[in-house]
Amino acid sequence: MNHPKGLYYLAFTEAWERFSFYGMSALLVLYMVNQLLLPGHVENIAGFTAFRTTVESVFGPLSTQALASQIFGMYAGFVYFTPLLGGIIADRWIGQRSAVVIGALFMSGGHIAMAFDRSFLLALLLLVAGSGFIKGNISAQVGALYPRDDEARRTRGFAIFSMGINFGAVFGPLVCGLLAQVFGWHYGFGIAAIFMLAGLATYLYGYRHLPARVERRTGEKAELTSADWRVIGALVAVMAITVFQSIGYYQLGNVLPVWIQEHVALEVAGHTVPIPWYQSIDPLFSILGVPVLFWIWRRQASRDREPGDLGKIGTGAWLCAAANLVLVAAIAGSRGTPVHPFWPFLACAIQGIAFLYYWPTLLALVSRAAPAKLNATMMGVAFMSLFVSNNLIGWVGGFYEKMRPIDFWAMHAAIAATGGVLVLLLGRRLSSVLATGGANQPLRPSALTLEVER
């Protein structure tokens, strides 16, 4: 209501794109472990022998599960690296509108290529490149639809846009997972391709309503001061701390589906629960948790007890640890029998709340505290922490078969808790430094609605 027409085309484009992206990602590890990397299929992948030799020259010999984990980690990591390159290309040469079209074409081609064994590595490459062109540039277009002084409407516009992100994140794994279970893997990947093409069609239909190029701010000539550099150093330290809880969080898309397949009783009322459905629980609770956290934080603020940004990031770390401990407790309580499906459900739900505590808070902190001259660059650096985290989950996931499951998830609880311990040890000092950069006020609810994408 009273928003530019372009907003709705962008929101629906993002909904289709996220549907395809999260739907495919929910299938990826299970597809590799149960079919693609097994004899009879792995030999058909073009270039895979050279690829595997390169990976194993770094990490040593890898089993099928460990190799699948490493591939997933690299894929998920580079999804967060390429938007930096896509943004540079759009800013300097082709503009955001053309960049999104190119990205949508790449991703459509990637989903189609996923349907064939031979083109698997090409599919991942196209998906990573396409995400790089789309991820940052489409968000930049949302902001460019509004005058710079119209912050209230821009905030509401991003909230509408984020609904598309979360709609896709919830329903993509549900639909793709069901089709993959009933009809086969390639049907799940095929529907992801269809919805990506629907996103491209939506974007092209609204093409004339979208800004071709986002204007850069001009006139920023001030040199960075020593105080600015201290703030930058503190922000990088906070980003490094969040890597620990990100490892504990993002493993739910990598090894968790394999563990569920092996150790969870998936028969409920005579029906088998599709394993990819568990990937919808985390984003669903990230949506449902927003009003609950708003209420909690307002109650805390009314008593002057609302935690600051570092406190919320630390809480996110402890919740990530708690989610992994739920799996530890479930395994211990099962005594060798299959685990009840409620327990991984609960773990994923807690992870959704943990994500709300630490990731939007980090982005809001960077947006407020980073020096104006490097604000956008520091936002890109924040996403580099996810590049590091996802590559690490691929490596750590390789230890799954070498450990007992209870020890594996206990290790992840300890890794996530390390982030909480570091906040306790360094939080007060970091908060003091960041206060000079405008970060002395805790995250407000409006900031949370903007950034709930994984």
XYZ file of C-alpha atoms in Angstrom:
454
model
C 0.000 0.000 0.000
C 1.545 3.250 -1.155
C 4.736 1.450 -2.202
C 6.385 1.546 -5.648
C 5.138 -1.112 -8.092
C 8.671 -2.372 -8.455
C 8.672 -3.579 -4.839
C 6.120 -6.291 -5.527
C 7.911 -7.556 -8.619
C 11.122 -7.751 -6.596
C 9.412 -9.471 -3.651
C 7.789 -12.122 -5.861
C 11.001 -12.611 -7.836
C 12.871 -13.200 -4.600
C 10.177 -15.597 -3.364
C 10.518 -17.773 -6.480
C 14.322 -17.580 -6.400
C 14.574 -18.498 -2.720
C 12.039 -21.288 -3.230
C 14.291 -22.857 -5.845
C 17.513 -22.178 -3.916
C 16.427 -23.577 -0.549
C 14.501 -26.430 -2.143
C 17.575 -27.571 -4.059
C 19.910 -27.046 -1.082
C 17.689 -29.231 1.120
C 18.160 -32.116 -1.323
C 21.829 -31.672 -2.149
C 23.653 -33.675 0.558
C 21.128 -36.513 0.588
C 21.290 -36.707 -3.219
C 25.072 -36.956 -3.175
C 25.223 -39.520 -0.365
C 22.411 -41.748 -1.608
C 22.964 -41.621 -5.351
C 25.291 -39.242 -7.153
C 28.603 -40.118 -5.459
C 27.988 -43.872 -5.502
C 29.449 -46.248 -8.111
C 27.411 -46.200 -11.292
C 26.824 -42.448 -11.076
C 30.008 -40.781 -9.869
C 31.916 -41.982 -12.938
C 29.523 -40.032 -15.158
C 30.247 -36.591 -13.642
C 32.321 -34.519 -16.068
C 35.628 -33.434 -14.546
C 34.961 -35.124 -11.205
C 38.155 -37.178 -11.083
C 40.311 -34.060 -11.315
C 38.031 -32.228 -8.858
C 38.206 -35.031 -6.287
C 41.981 -35.309 -6.666
C 42.313 -31.577 -5.967
C 40.055 -31.681 -2.911
C 41.752 -34.764 -1.454
C 45.188 -33.235 -2.004
C 44.130 -30.665 0.599
C 41.966 -32.708 2.988
C 43.270 -36.226 2.462
C 41.261 -39.291 1.348
C 37.526 -38.746 1.816
C 34.652 -41.188 2.170
C 31.428 -40.617 0.238
C 29.820 -38.787 3.167
C 32.925 -36.723 3.922
C 33.263 -35.746 0.256
C 29.586 -34.777 0.101
C 30.088 -32.676 3.228
C 33.103 -30.935 1.716
C 31.273 -30.212 -1.548
C 28.278 -28.801 0.315
C 30.509 -26.634 2.490
C 32.368 -25.171 -0.484
C 29.134 -24.599 -2.390
C 27.389 -22.908 0.554
C 30.500 -20.878 1.358
C 30.974 -19.496 -2.136
C 27.285 -18.567 -2.279
C 28.210 -15.901 0.301
C 31.461 -14.931 -1.408
C 30.289 -14.243 -4.959
C 27.765 -11.477 -4.060
C 30.771 -9.250 -3.330
C 31.992 -9.790 -6.898
C 28.483 -9.479 -8.323
C 28.033 -6.154 -6.579
C 31.319 -4.802 -7.927
C 30.417 -5.842 -11.489
C 26.960 -4.281 -11.226
C 28.246 -1.041 -9.673
C 31.050 -0.495 -12.133
C 29.799 -1.862 -15.419
C 26.375 -3.392 -16.054
C 23.984 -2.024 -13.409
C 21.822 -3.945 -10.939
C 18.920 -4.659 -13.293
C 21.035 -6.406 -15.917
C 22.989 -8.216 -13.183
C 19.809 -9.761 -11.739
C 18.705 -10.980 -15.185
C 22.113 -12.578 -15.760
C 22.003 -14.155 -12.309
C 18.518 -15.567 -12.870
C 19.623 -17.081 -16.190
C 22.670 -18.641 -14.539
C 20.612 -20.096 -11.697
C 17.937 -21.423 -14.056
C 20.669 -23.137 -16.051
C 22.179 -24.495 -12.856
C 18.922 -26.060 -11.674
C 18.360 -27.628 -15.088
C 21.946 -28.954 -15.174
C 21.391 -30.527 -11.739
C 19.021 -33.006 -13.389
C 21.938 -34.767 -15.121
C 24.871 -36.598 -13.522
C 27.332 -35.346 -16.103
C 26.703 -31.651 -15.517
C 26.722 -31.704 -11.685
C 29.866 -29.595 -11.204
C 28.702 -27.172 -13.903
C 25.365 -26.914 -12.092
C 27.038 -25.905 -8.824
C 29.223 -23.373 -10.632
C 26.217 -21.788 -12.357
C 24.256 -21.650 -9.093
C 27.117 -20.007 -7.207
C 27.687 -17.456 -9.987
C 23.971 -16.772 -10.345
C 23.532 -16.222 -6.630
C 26.433 -13.778 -6.752
C 24.667 -11.662 -9.338
C 21.259 -11.798 -7.628
C 21.760 -11.818 -3.858
C 23.077 -8.302 -3.207
C 21.863 -6.536 -6.324
C 18.177 -7.294 -5.915
C 18.304 -6.017 -2.308
C 20.051 -2.863 -3.489
C 17.214 -2.313 -5.965
C 14.662 -2.470 -3.154
C 16.431 0.369 -1.345
C 16.777 2.379 -4.570
C 12.995 2.427 -5.076
C 12.634 4.994 -2.288
C 13.967 8.538 -1.787
C 16.930 8.631 0.587
C 14.999 10.590 3.208
C 12.030 8.168 3.225
C 13.397 5.774 5.843
C 9.998 4.706 7.215
C 8.656 3.480 3.879
C 11.999 1.893 3.002
C 11.947 -0.092 6.252
C 8.420 -1.336 5.554
C 9.437 -2.097 1.975
C 12.292 -4.309 3.130
C 9.941 -6.036 5.563
C 7.627 -6.895 2.644
C 10.629 -8.045 0.620
C 11.816 -10.283 3.472
C 8.432 -12.027 3.458
C 9.296 -13.302 -0.023
C 12.638 -14.607 1.260
C 11.061 -16.511 4.110
C 8.143 -17.814 2.069
C 10.631 -19.427 -0.288
C 12.817 -20.704 2.549
C 9.874 -22.466 4.207
C 8.016 -23.883 1.224
C 10.967 -24.739 -1.056
C 12.178 -27.707 1.031
C 8.584 -28.861 1.624
C 7.654 -29.091 -2.059
C 11.028 -30.194 -3.439
C 11.481 -32.710 -0.625
C 8.061 -34.291 -1.177
C 8.543 -34.584 -4.948
C 12.032 -36.042 -4.482
C 10.728 -38.679 -2.058
C 7.673 -39.662 -4.104
C 8.964 -39.413 -7.676
C 12.770 -39.212 -7.442
C 15.592 -36.725 -6.993
C 15.364 -35.145 -10.428
C 11.717 -34.219 -9.946
C 12.734 -32.251 -6.868
C 15.475 -30.486 -8.789
C 13.144 -30.017 -11.754
C 10.520 -28.130 -9.760
C 13.311 -25.892 -8.408
C 14.235 -25.065 -12.013
C 10.617 -24.291 -12.886
C 10.242 -21.865 -9.994
C 13.529 -20.167 -10.849
C 12.234 -19.623 -14.377
C 9.015 -18.254 -12.852
C 11.142 -15.795 -10.885
C 12.909 -14.679 -14.053
C 9.576 -14.247 -15.847
C 8.238 -12.163 -12.937
C 11.317 -9.952 -12.967
C 11.187 -9.386 -16.721
C 7.455 -8.596 -16.564
C 8.149 -5.812 -14.076
C 11.430 -4.765 -15.731
C 10.351 -1.206 -16.558
C 9.385 -0.525 -12.950
C 12.852 -1.372 -11.596
C 15.903 0.900 -11.239
C 18.579 0.080 -13.796
C 21.435 1.279 -11.615
C 21.657 2.188 -7.942
C 23.274 5.589 -7.518
C 26.417 5.786 -5.434
C 26.844 8.326 -2.710
C 29.253 11.074 -3.633
C 31.238 13.628 -1.713
C 32.704 11.241 0.874
C 36.328 12.368 1.086
C 37.091 12.169 4.783
C 40.081 10.053 5.744
C 39.669 7.284 8.288
C 40.725 8.292 11.786
C 42.440 6.129 14.380
C 39.065 5.815 16.127
C 37.533 4.560 12.865
C 40.212 1.903 12.579
C 39.563 0.791 16.164
C 35.865 0.408 15.327
C 36.728 -1.591 12.197
C 39.006 -3.848 14.236
C 36.268 -4.385 16.836
C 33.707 -5.216 14.138
C 36.049 -7.761 12.568
C 36.542 -9.308 16.030
C 32.763 -9.594 16.495
C 32.435 -11.190 13.043
C 35.152 -13.684 13.987
C 33.248 -14.565 17.172
C 30.048 -15.275 15.210
C 31.906 -17.844 13.088
C 31.678 -20.244 16.043
C 27.886 -20.154 16.333
C 27.565 -20.176 12.538
C 29.372 -23.526 12.491
C 26.939 -24.840 15.085
C 24.017 -23.430 13.094
C 24.775 -24.212 9.450
C 25.575 -27.873 10.066
C 21.810 -28.425 10.061
C 21.889 -28.231 6.250
C 24.895 -30.531 5.851
C 25.343 -33.448 8.263
C 21.994 -33.216 10.070
C 20.009 -34.701 7.124
C 22.443 -37.644 6.988
C 22.111 -38.223 10.746
C 18.300 -38.002 10.534
C 18.291 -40.565 7.724
C 20.385 -42.982 9.770
C 19.075 -42.521 13.308
C 15.563 -40.968 13.379
C 12.266 -42.888 13.211
C 10.568 -41.041 10.361
C 7.354 -43.082 10.273
C 4.509 -40.949 11.671
C 0.893 -42.170 11.498
C 1.789 -44.562 8.698
C 3.566 -41.927 6.596
C 7.285 -41.296 6.123
C 8.345 -37.720 6.842
C 10.561 -36.411 3.985
C 13.936 -35.532 5.477
C 14.215 -32.184 3.571
C 11.129 -30.992 5.466
C 13.346 -30.464 8.495
C 15.071 -27.676 6.540
C 11.787 -25.709 6.637
C 11.562 -25.678 10.435
C 14.430 -23.243 11.027
C 13.123 -20.483 8.689
C 9.548 -21.059 9.905
C 10.571 -20.382 13.498
C 12.630 -17.409 12.346
C 9.335 -15.963 11.093
C 7.252 -16.967 14.110
C 9.963 -15.812 16.503
C 10.029 -12.182 15.348
C 6.919 -10.967 17.245
C 7.918 -13.021 20.284
C 11.378 -11.429 20.402
C 9.859 -7.986 19.871
C 7.680 -8.560 22.938
C 10.560 -9.910 25.030
C 12.916 -7.085 24.109
C 10.293 -4.390 24.746
C 9.547 -5.861 28.140
C 13.273 -5.920 28.916
C 13.702 -2.373 27.626
C 10.869 -1.111 29.861
C 12.903 -2.356 32.829
C 16.245 -1.130 31.423
C 17.363 -4.737 31.109
C 17.396 -5.197 27.342
C 20.775 -6.685 26.354
C 22.995 -4.761 23.962
C 24.143 -6.021 20.604
C 26.997 -8.126 21.980
C 24.664 -9.600 24.584
C 22.203 -10.679 21.897
C 24.961 -12.158 19.761
C 26.150 -14.096 22.819
C 22.603 -15.328 23.473
C 22.481 -16.587 19.896
C 25.657 -18.574 20.543
C 24.231 -20.195 23.685
C 21.004 -21.079 21.847
C 23.011 -22.676 19.015
C 24.827 -24.715 21.641
C 21.515 -25.675 23.274
C 20.085 -26.863 19.940
C 23.025 -29.214 19.461
C 22.689 -30.406 23.049
C 19.076 -31.373 22.281
C 20.484 -33.855 19.752
C 23.007 -35.087 22.321
C 20.234 -35.642 24.871
C 18.011 -37.360 22.304
C 20.773 -39.802 21.347
C 21.588 -40.521 24.978
C 17.928 -41.072 25.833
C 17.255 -43.343 22.883
C 19.766 -45.960 24.128
C 20.511 -47.275 20.660
C 16.931 -47.228 19.341
C 15.765 -44.771 16.625
C 15.321 -41.215 17.879
C 11.795 -39.777 17.968
C 11.293 -37.218 15.134
C 10.272 -34.539 17.629
C 13.843 -34.045 18.858
C 15.433 -32.919 15.570
C 12.321 -30.773 15.083
C 13.001 -29.081 18.416
C 16.693 -28.632 17.600
C 15.872 -26.943 14.275
C 13.274 -24.718 15.957
C 15.810 -23.522 18.552
C 18.298 -22.849 15.759
C 15.719 -20.597 14.076
C 15.473 -18.471 17.226
C 19.250 -18.515 17.702
C 19.678 -17.178 14.179
C 17.364 -14.240 14.963
C 19.442 -13.350 17.984
C 22.834 -13.226 16.358
C 22.761 -12.692 12.591
C 20.358 -9.698 12.149
C 21.998 -8.161 15.213
C 25.428 -8.434 13.611
C 24.243 -6.801 10.369
C 22.486 -3.995 12.241
C 25.614 -3.467 14.343
C 27.834 -3.222 11.262
C 25.369 -0.893 9.528
C 25.331 1.485 12.524
C 28.917 1.359 13.706
C 31.043 1.057 10.567
C 32.562 4.323 9.281
C 30.426 5.811 6.503
C 33.230 5.588 3.973
C 33.505 1.805 4.418
C 29.958 0.966 5.497
C 28.991 -1.059 2.418
C 32.388 -2.751 2.340
C 32.055 -3.828 5.963
C 28.621 -5.296 5.233
C 30.300 -7.385 2.539
C 32.979 -8.434 5.044
C 30.211 -9.559 7.423
C 28.983 -11.989 4.775
C 32.561 -13.211 4.382
C 32.182 -14.653 7.892
C 29.540 -16.994 6.416
C 31.945 -17.896 3.613
C 34.455 -18.984 6.274
C 31.814 -20.735 8.403
C 30.326 -22.795 5.600
C 33.703 -23.934 4.342
C 34.529 -24.986 7.891
C 31.300 -26.990 8.286
C 32.285 -28.934 5.180
C 35.630 -29.804 6.754
C 34.202 -30.531 10.219
C 31.436 -32.633 8.661
C 34.123 -34.969 7.372
C 34.651 -36.183 10.950
C 31.055 -37.447 11.266
C 31.826 -41.045 10.289
C 34.928 -41.102 12.486
C 33.019 -40.161 15.647
C 30.007 -41.393 17.538
C 26.969 -39.206 16.704
C 26.651 -38.150 20.337
C 30.254 -36.925 20.311
C 29.811 -35.192 16.958
C 26.882 -33.071 18.129
C 28.507 -32.463 21.521
C 31.501 -31.086 19.622
C 29.216 -28.681 17.759
C 27.609 -27.608 21.017
C 31.088 -26.808 22.341
C 32.039 -24.917 19.164
C 28.885 -22.770 19.357
C 29.360 -22.207 23.091
C 32.866 -20.899 22.367
C 31.203 -17.894 20.730
C 29.222 -17.280 23.927
C 32.338 -17.576 26.086
C 34.215 -15.091 23.882
C 31.356 -12.606 24.224
C 31.551 -12.951 28.014
C 35.304 -12.389 27.935
C 35.507 -9.621 25.301
C 32.004 -8.212 25.037
C 32.347 -5.279 27.403
C 35.593 -4.078 25.832
C 34.277 -4.481 22.276
C 31.031 -2.679 23.153
C 33.040 0.214 24.565
C 34.992 0.590 21.316
C 31.903 0.201 19.126
C 29.984 2.818 21.105
C 32.194 5.439 19.455
C 30.850 4.244 16.096
C 27.205 4.693 17.010
C 26.593 1.164 18.263
C 25.729 2.035 21.847
C 22.020 1.454 21.255
C 20.749 -2.131 21.042
C 19.104 -3.551 17.933
C 15.613 -2.178 17.430
C 12.779 -4.338 16.081
C 12.696 -2.509 12.720
C 16.240 -3.655 12.039
C 15.328 -7.273 12.734
C 12.605 -7.325 10.093
C 15.094 -6.396 7.389
C 17.612 -9.199 7.639
C 16.203 -12.631 8.346
C 17.752 -14.411 5.378
C 20.185 -17.220 5.970
